[in-house]
């Protein structure tokens, strides 16, 4: 058993965890910190996913960190470039030496008497259990299970003799050249895989139960290219970032206020990129409104190009059963397949699966309310990073890290050690994630809630959050205290009443 103490413990060395460490090093230089990472690599999502074509679907001027310009001309970047950017950030800002790899955090226990968390981690490589203590726990563990992607139970799948793959566990040696491929799904992963695999496969069929909104965007941003020619890198990056933030907010607001207009625009844009007579309504006109689920971006229209060239096709139908050599659909059509890719999504997982206790009471996440989208009611000295659902994740991650640093400085300045959000007195609660995607709906009952008003409401609006998190008050809705003060009465525990 090893034991240790740091001021701040960061969980996760993905895009958010590395960013959090950089913020901490720059904005609270006196604080000691460690990063515990379950895997043996930096990069999280961008290291885990290795399927053909893996790339961002938001632009890198907003998916990159505020403090480190994205200088690659590609605005929509491939997974390797993003992984390299995160690793380079860790090296450049001296974060690497603080990371302890292969430490999976399983539990954290808060003690008000000492104003400390005791954090338990397990090392899968050595089997060792490690205990650390910290003054502030900052989880950056992403939002889904790493060990298992989501695959629905398909009837007859055991009969299938071809290769069945989930994009989250892509085999290095999978050779699909000249093979018939079926990709099940219609989300960001499916629309990425289809054109990428169609370059070498005999044919790729995207089999979807229902359509998704798909929009083609240029992989290079002429505005950002021009800004880079005329301005120093930092200024060019800031200008491109704010241009994309503004466009993103405008697009989201328009989708919410005039969904019909946006629907028609997206339909027309898809139709314009597909061959005459293509059944756009069947394959590209969803029943839901734009931004009820994330919009799928296809760089330079690569999906539409593969469909137009006949290298790929879309089938909108449901699976009756797998057969030995493919899939039979409810309509009776048979889709022969040498390879079937189940691009059917993720298993949502809050806080990387760790459990929390406050002064001996178990915390039931579903009974907590998120404060500014980043702390939990009744849970002292704790923050978590959950990015935007309608914009780049990192925009919010940067703001959360900045806010944590402001809080830590405030505690020091006022001679206090504990900050605890106090649950608002309201029954008007909603799920913390407002998307209606399957992976969200499957897990929404286990997640924290959000309230009706700031600071308990997530606005999913970056400019508004900049005001709230960078410049807004630190004292609304929270209680500051010295070590020894018992945790707030409003702790939402599994034994408590409904929040
Ligand atoms: C295929 C794919 C494409 C995406 N594309 C985009 C995009 O284009 N734009 C966008 O904004 N978002 C995108 N996202 C969302 C994406 O996850 C975020 O952009 C971002 O990578 C999240 O970074 P993170 O560090 O918060 O989480 P992650 O990347 O998930 O990293 C979390 C890290 O924490 C570690 N960890 C987890 N639990 C524990 C634990 N208990 N103990 C210790 N360590 C732990 C993990 O091993 C991992 O290294 C995408 C997601 C996926 C899956």
Coordinates of N, CA, C and O in Angstrom, one line a residue, residues 289-401:
X289 N -35.9 16.9 -34.0 CA -35.5 18.3 -34.4 C -33.9 18.4 -34.4 O -33.3 17.7 -33.6
X290 N -33.3 19.2 -35.2 CA -31.9 19.4 -35.2 C -31.5 19.7 -33.8 O -32.1 20.5 -33.1
X291 N -30.4 19.1 -33.3 CA -29.8 19.3 -32.0 C -30.5 18.7 -30.8 O -30.2 18.8 -29.7
X292 N -31.6 17.9 -31.1 CA -32.1 17.0 -30.1 C -31.1 15.9 -29.9 O -31.0 15.3 -28.9
X293 N -30.3 15.6 -31.0 CA -29.2 14.8 -30.9 C -28.1 15.6 -31.6 O -28.4 16.5 -32.4
X294 N -26.8 15.2 -31.4 CA -25.7 15.9 -32.0 C -25.8 15.8 -33.5 O -26.1 14.8 -34.1
X295 N -25.5 16.9 -34.2 CA -25.4 16.9 -35.7 C -24.2 16.2 -36.1 O -23.1 16.3 -35.5
X296 N -24.2 15.4 -37.2 CA -23.0 14.7 -37.7 C -22.4 15.5 -38.8 O -23.0 15.9 -39.8
X297 N -21.1 15.8 -38.6 CA -20.4 16.6 -39.6 C -19.6 15.6 -40.5 O -18.9 14.7 -40.0
X298 N -19.6 15.8 -41.8 CA -18.8 15.0 -42.7 C -17.9 16.0 -43.4 O -18.3 16.8 -44.2
X299 N -16.5 15.9 -43.2 CA -15.6 16.8 -43.8 C -15.6 16.7 -45.3 O -15.5 15.6 -45.9
X300 N -15.7 17.8 -46.0 CA -15.7 17.9 -47.4 C -16.8 17.0 -48.0 O -16.7 16.6 -49.2
X301 N -17.8 16.6 -47.3 CA -18.9 15.8 -47.8 C -18.4 14.4 -48.2 O -19.0 13.8 -49.1
X302 N -17.4 13.9 -47.5 CA -16.8 12.6 -47.9 C -17.9 11.4 -47.9 O -17.8 10.6 -48.8
X303 N -18.8 11.5 -47.0 CA -19.8 10.4 -47.0 C -20.7 10.5 -48.2 O -20.9 9.5 -48.9
X304 N -21.1 11.7 -48.6 CA -22.0 11.9 -49.7 C -21.2 11.5 -51.0 O -21.8 11.0 -51.9
X305 N -19.9 11.8 -51.0 CA -19.1 11.5 -52.2 C -19.0 9.9 -52.4 O -19.2 9.4 -53.5
X306 N -18.8 9.2 -51.3 CA -18.8 7.7 -51.3 C -20.1 7.2 -51.8 O -20.2 6.2 -52.6
X307 N -21.2 7.8 -51.3 CA -22.5 7.3 -51.8 C -22.8 7.6 -53.2 O -23.2 6.7 -54.0
X308 N -22.4 8.8 -53.7 CA -22.6 9.2 -55.1 C -21.7 8.3 -56.0 O -22.2 8.0 -57.1
X309 N -20.5 7.9 -55.5 CA -19.7 7.1 -56.4 C -20.1 5.6 -56.4 O -19.5 4.8 -57.1
X310 N -21.1 5.3 -55.6 CA -21.5 3.9 -55.5 C -20.6 3.0 -54.7 O -20.8 1.8 -54.7
X311 N -19.6 3.5 -54.0 CA -18.7 2.7 -53.2 C -19.4 2.4 -51.9 O -19.0 1.5 -51.1
X312 N -20.4 3.2 -51.5 CA -21.1 2.9 -50.3 C -22.6 3.2 -50.5 O -23.0 3.8 -51.5
X313 N -23.5 2.6 -49.6 CA -24.9 2.9 -49.7 C -25.5 2.9 -48.3 O -24.9 2.5 -47.4
X314 N -26.7 3.6 -48.2 CA -27.4 3.6 -47.0 C -28.6 2.8 -47.1 O -29.3 2.9 -48.1
X315 N -28.9 2.0 -46.0 CA -30.1 1.2 -46.0 C -30.8 1.6 -44.7 O -30.2 1.6 -43.6
X316 N -32.1 2.1 -44.7 CA -32.8 2.4 -43.5 C -33.8 1.3 -43.3 O -34.8 1.2 -44.0
X317 N -33.6 0.5 -42.3 CA -34.4 -0.7 -42.0 C -34.0 -1.2 -40.7 O -33.1 -0.7 -40.0
X318 N -34.7 -2.2 -40.2 CA -34.3 -2.8 -38.9 C -33.9 -4.3 -39.2 O -34.2 -4.9 -40.2
X319 N -33.1 -4.8 -38.2 CA -32.5 -6.1 -38.4 C -33.5 -7.1 -37.9 O -34.0 -7.1 -36.8
X320 N -33.9 -8.1 -38.8 CA -34.7 -9.2 -38.4 C -33.8 -10.2 -37.6 O -34.0 -10.6 -36.5
X321 N -32.7 -10.6 -38.3 CA -31.8 -11.6 -37.7 C -30.4 -11.5 -38.5 O -30.4 -11.2 -39.6
X322 N -29.4 -11.9 -37.7 CA -28.1 -12.2 -38.4 C -28.3 -13.6 -39.1 O -29.0 -14.4 -38.5
X323 N -27.6 -13.8 -40.2 CA -27.6 -15.1 -40.8 C -26.1 -15.5 -40.7 O -25.3 -14.8 -40.2
X324 N -25.8 -16.7 -41.3 CA -24.4 -17.1 -41.2 C -23.5 -16.1 -42.0 O -22.3 -15.9 -41.7
X325 N -24.0 -15.5 -43.1 CA -23.2 -14.7 -43.9 C -23.6 -13.2 -44.1 O -23.3 -12.6 -45.0
X326 N -24.4 -12.8 -43.1 CA -24.8 -11.4 -43.2 C -25.9 -11.1 -42.3 O -26.1 -11.6 -41.2
X327 N -26.8 -10.2 -42.8 CA -27.9 -9.7 -42.0 C -29.2 -9.7 -42.8 O -29.2 -9.3 -44.0
X328 N -30.3 -10.3 -42.2 CA -31.6 -10.2 -42.9 C -32.4 -9.1 -42.2 O -32.5 -9.0 -41.0
X329 N -33.0 -8.3 -43.1 CA -33.7 -7.1 -42.6 C -35.2 -7.4 -42.5 O -35.7 -8.4 -43.1
X330 N -35.9 -6.6 -41.7 CA -37.4 -6.8 -41.6 C -38.1 -6.8 -42.9 O -39.1 -7.5 -43.1
X331 N -37.6 -6.0 -43.8 CA -38.2 -5.9 -45.2 C -38.0 -7.2 -46.0 O -38.5 -7.4 -47.0
X332 N -37.1 -8.1 -45.5 CA -36.8 -9.3 -46.2 C -35.5 -9.3 -47.0 O -35.0 -10.3 -47.4
X333 N -35.0 -8.1 -47.1 CA -33.7 -7.9 -47.9 C -32.6 -8.6 -47.1 O -32.6 -8.5 -45.9
X334 N -31.7 -9.2 -47.8 CA -30.5 -9.8 -47.2 C -29.3 -8.9 -47.5 O -29.1 -8.6 -48.7
X335 N -28.5 -8.6 -46.5 CA -27.3 -7.9 -46.7 C -26.1 -8.8 -46.5 O -25.8 -9.1 -45.3
X336 N -25.4 -9.3 -47.5 CA -24.3 -10.2 -47.3 C -23.1 -9.3 -46.7 O -22.9 -8.2 -47.2
X337 N -22.4 -9.9 -45.8 CA -21.3 -9.1 -45.2 C -20.2 -10.0 -44.7 O -20.4 -11.0 -44.0
X338 N -18.9 -9.7 -45.1 CA -17.8 -10.4 -44.6 C -17.4 -9.8 -43.3 O -16.8 -10.4 -42.4
X339 N -17.7 -8.5 -43.1 CA -17.3 -7.8 -41.9 C -18.6 -7.0 -41.5 O -19.2 -6.3 -42.3
X340 N -19.0 -7.1 -40.2 CA -20.0 -6.2 -39.7 C -19.4 -5.4 -38.6 O -18.8 -5.9 -37.7
X341 N -19.6 -4.0 -38.7 CA -19.1 -3.1 -37.7 C -20.3 -2.6 -36.9 O -21.2 -2.0 -37.5
X342 N -20.3 -2.8 -35.6 CA -21.5 -2.4 -34.8 C -21.1 -1.0 -34.2 O -20.6 -0.8 -33.1
X343 N -21.4 0.0 -35.0 CA -21.2 1.4 -34.6 C -22.4 1.9 -33.8 O -23.1 2.9 -34.2
X344 N -22.7 1.1 -32.7 CA -23.9 1.3 -32.0 C -23.8 2.1 -30.7 O -24.7 2.2 -29.9
X345 N -22.6 2.6 -30.5 CA -22.5 3.6 -29.4 C -21.7 3.2 -28.2 O -20.9 2.2 -28.2
X346 N -21.8 4.1 -27.2 CA -21.1 4.0 -26.0 C -21.9 3.6 -24.8 O -23.2 3.7 -24.9
X347 N -21.3 3.2 -23.8 CA -22.0 3.0 -22.5 C -21.6 4.2 -21.6 O -20.5 4.3 -21.2
X348 N -22.6 5.0 -21.3 CA -22.3 6.2 -20.5 C -21.9 5.8 -19.1 O -22.4 4.8 -18.6
X349 N -20.9 6.5 -18.6 CA -20.4 6.1 -17.2 C -20.0 7.4 -16.5 O -19.1 8.1 -17.0
X350 N -20.6 7.7 -15.4 CA -20.3 8.9 -14.7 C -19.1 8.7 -13.8 O -18.9 7.6 -13.3
X351 N -18.2 9.7 -13.7 CA -17.1 9.7 -12.8 C -16.2 8.5 -13.0 O -15.6 8.0 -12.0
X352 N -16.1 8.0 -14.2 CA -15.2 6.9 -14.4 C -15.5 5.7 -13.6 O -14.6 4.9 -13.3
X353 N -16.7 5.6 -13.1 CA -17.1 4.4 -12.3 C -16.8 4.5 -10.8 O -17.1 3.6 -10.1
X354 N -16.2 5.6 -10.4 CA -15.8 5.6 -9.0 C -17.0 6.0 -8.1 O -18.0 6.6 -8.5
X355 N -16.9 5.5 -6.8 CA -18.0 5.8 -5.9 C -17.5 6.9 -4.9 O -16.3 7.0 -4.7
X356 N -18.4 7.7 -4.4 CA -18.0 8.8 -3.5 C -18.8 8.6 -2.1 O -19.9 8.1 -2.1
X357 N -18.1 9.0 -1.1 CA -18.8 9.0 0.2 C -18.3 10.3 0.9 O -17.2 10.8 0.8
X358 N -19.3 11.0 1.6 CA -19.0 12.2 2.3 C -19.3 12.0 3.8 O -20.5 11.7 4.2
X359 N -18.3 12.1 4.6 CA -18.4 11.8 6.1 C -19.1 10.5 6.4 O -20.1 10.5 7.2
X360 N -18.8 9.5 5.6 CA -19.4 8.2 5.9 C -20.7 7.9 5.2 O -21.2 6.8 5.1
X361 N -21.3 8.9 4.5 CA -22.6 8.7 3.8 C -22.2 8.5 2.3 O -21.6 9.3 1.7
X362 N -22.8 7.4 1.7 CA -22.6 7.2 0.3 C -23.3 8.3 -0.5 O -24.4 8.7 -0.2
X363 N -22.7 8.8 -1.6 CA -23.3 9.7 -2.4 C -24.0 9.0 -3.6 O -23.4 8.2 -4.2
X364 N -25.3 9.3 -3.7 CA -26.0 8.7 -4.8 C -26.1 9.8 -5.9 O -26.8 10.8 -5.7
X365 N -25.3 9.6 -7.0 CA -25.2 10.7 -8.0 C -26.5 11.2 -8.5 O -26.7 12.4 -8.8
X366 N -27.5 10.2 -8.7 CA -28.7 10.6 -9.2 C -29.5 11.6 -8.3 O -30.5 12.2 -8.8
X367 N -29.1 11.7 -7.1 CA -29.8 12.6 -6.2 C -29.0 13.9 -6.0 O -29.4 14.7 -5.1
X368 N -28.0 14.0 -6.7 CA -27.2 15.3 -6.6 C -27.7 16.2 -7.7 O -28.2 15.8 -8.7
X369 N -27.4 17.5 -7.5 CA -27.7 18.5 -8.5 C -26.4 19.2 -8.9 O -25.6 19.5 -8.0
X370 N -26.2 19.3 -10.2 CA -24.9 19.9 -10.6 C -24.9 21.4 -10.5 O -25.8 22.1 -10.9
X371 N -23.8 21.9 -9.9 CA -23.6 23.3 -9.7 C -22.7 23.8 -10.8 O -21.6 23.3 -10.9
X372 N -23.2 24.8 -11.5 CA -22.5 25.3 -12.7 C -22.0 24.2 -13.6 O -21.0 24.3 -14.3
X373 N -22.7 23.1 -13.6 CA -22.4 22.0 -14.5 C -21.1 21.3 -14.1 O -20.5 20.5 -14.9
X374 N -20.5 21.6 -12.9 CA -19.2 21.1 -12.6 C -18.9 20.7 -11.2 O -17.9 20.0 -10.9
X375 N -19.8 21.0 -10.2 CA -19.7 20.5 -8.8 C -21.0 19.8 -8.5 O -22.0 19.9 -9.3
X376 N -21.1 19.2 -7.4 CA -22.3 18.5 -7.0 C -22.8 18.9 -5.7 O -22.0 19.1 -4.7
X377 N -24.1 19.1 -5.6 CA -24.7 19.5 -4.3 C -24.3 18.6 -3.2 O -24.4 17.3 -3.3
X378 N -23.9 19.1 -2.1 CA -23.5 18.3 -0.9 C -22.2 17.6 -0.9 O -21.9 16.9 0.0
X379 N -21.4 17.8 -2.0 CA -20.1 17.1 -2.1 C -19.0 18.2 -2.1 O -18.9 19.0 -3.0
X380 N -18.3 18.2 -1.0 CA -17.3 19.3 -0.8 C -16.0 19.1 -1.6 O -15.7 17.9 -2.0
X381 N -15.4 20.1 -2.0 CA -14.1 20.2 -2.6 C -14.0 19.2 -3.8 O -13.1 18.3 -3.9
X382 N -15.0 19.2 -4.6 CA -15.1 18.3 -5.7 C -15.5 19.0 -7.0 O -16.4 19.8 -7.0
X383 N -14.9 18.7 -8.1 CA -15.3 19.2 -9.4 C -15.2 18.1 -10.5 O -14.4 17.2 -10.3
X384 N -16.0 18.2 -11.5 CA -15.9 17.2 -12.6 C -16.0 18.0 -13.9 O -16.6 19.1 -14.0
X385 N -15.4 17.5 -15.0 CA -15.5 18.1 -16.3 C -16.5 17.4 -17.2 O -16.3 16.2 -17.4
X386 N -17.5 18.0 -17.5 CA -18.4 17.5 -18.6 C -18.5 18.6 -19.6 O -18.9 19.7 -19.3
X387 N -18.1 18.3 -20.8 CA -18.1 19.3 -21.9 C -19.5 19.6 -22.5 O -20.5 19.0 -22.0
X388 N -19.5 20.5 -23.4 CA -20.8 20.8 -24.0 C -21.3 19.7 -24.9 O -20.5 18.9 -25.4
X389 N -22.6 19.6 -25.0 CA -23.2 18.6 -26.0 C -23.5 19.3 -27.3 O -23.7 18.6 -28.3
X390 N -23.5 20.6 -27.4 CA -23.8 21.3 -28.6 C -22.6 22.1 -29.2 O -22.8 22.9 -30.0
X391 N -21.4 21.9 -28.6 CA -20.2 22.6 -29.0 C -19.0 21.8 -28.6 O -19.2 20.7 -27.9
X392 N -17.8 22.2 -28.9 CA -16.7 21.4 -28.5 C -16.5 21.3 -27.0 O -16.7 22.2 -26.3
X393 N -16.2 20.1 -26.6 CA -16.0 19.7 -25.3 C -15.0 20.6 -24.5 O -15.2 21.0 -23.4
X394 N -13.9 20.9 -25.2 CA -12.8 21.6 -24.5 C -13.2 23.1 -24.1 O -12.6 23.6 -23.2
X395 N -14.1 23.7 -24.9 CA -14.5 25.0 -24.5 C -15.0 25.0 -23.0 O -14.6 25.9 -22.2
X396 N -15.8 24.0 -22.7 CA -16.3 24.0 -21.3 C -15.2 23.5 -20.3 O -15.0 24.0 -19.2
X397 N -14.4 22.5 -20.8 CA -13.3 22.0 -20.0 C -12.4 23.1 -19.5 O -12.0 23.2 -18.3
X398 N -12.0 24.0 -20.4 CA -11.1 25.1 -20.1 C -11.8 26.0 -19.0 O -11.1 26.4 -18.1
X399 N -13.1 26.2 -19.2 CA -13.8 27.1 -18.2 C -13.9 26.4 -16.8 O -13.7 27.1 -15.8
X400 N -14.1 25.1 -16.8 CA -14.2 24.4 -15.5 C -12.9 24.5 -14.8 O -12.8 24.8 -13.6
X401 N -11.8 24.3 -15.5 CA -10.5 24.3 -14.9 C -10.1 25.7 -14.4 O -9.6 25.8 -13.3

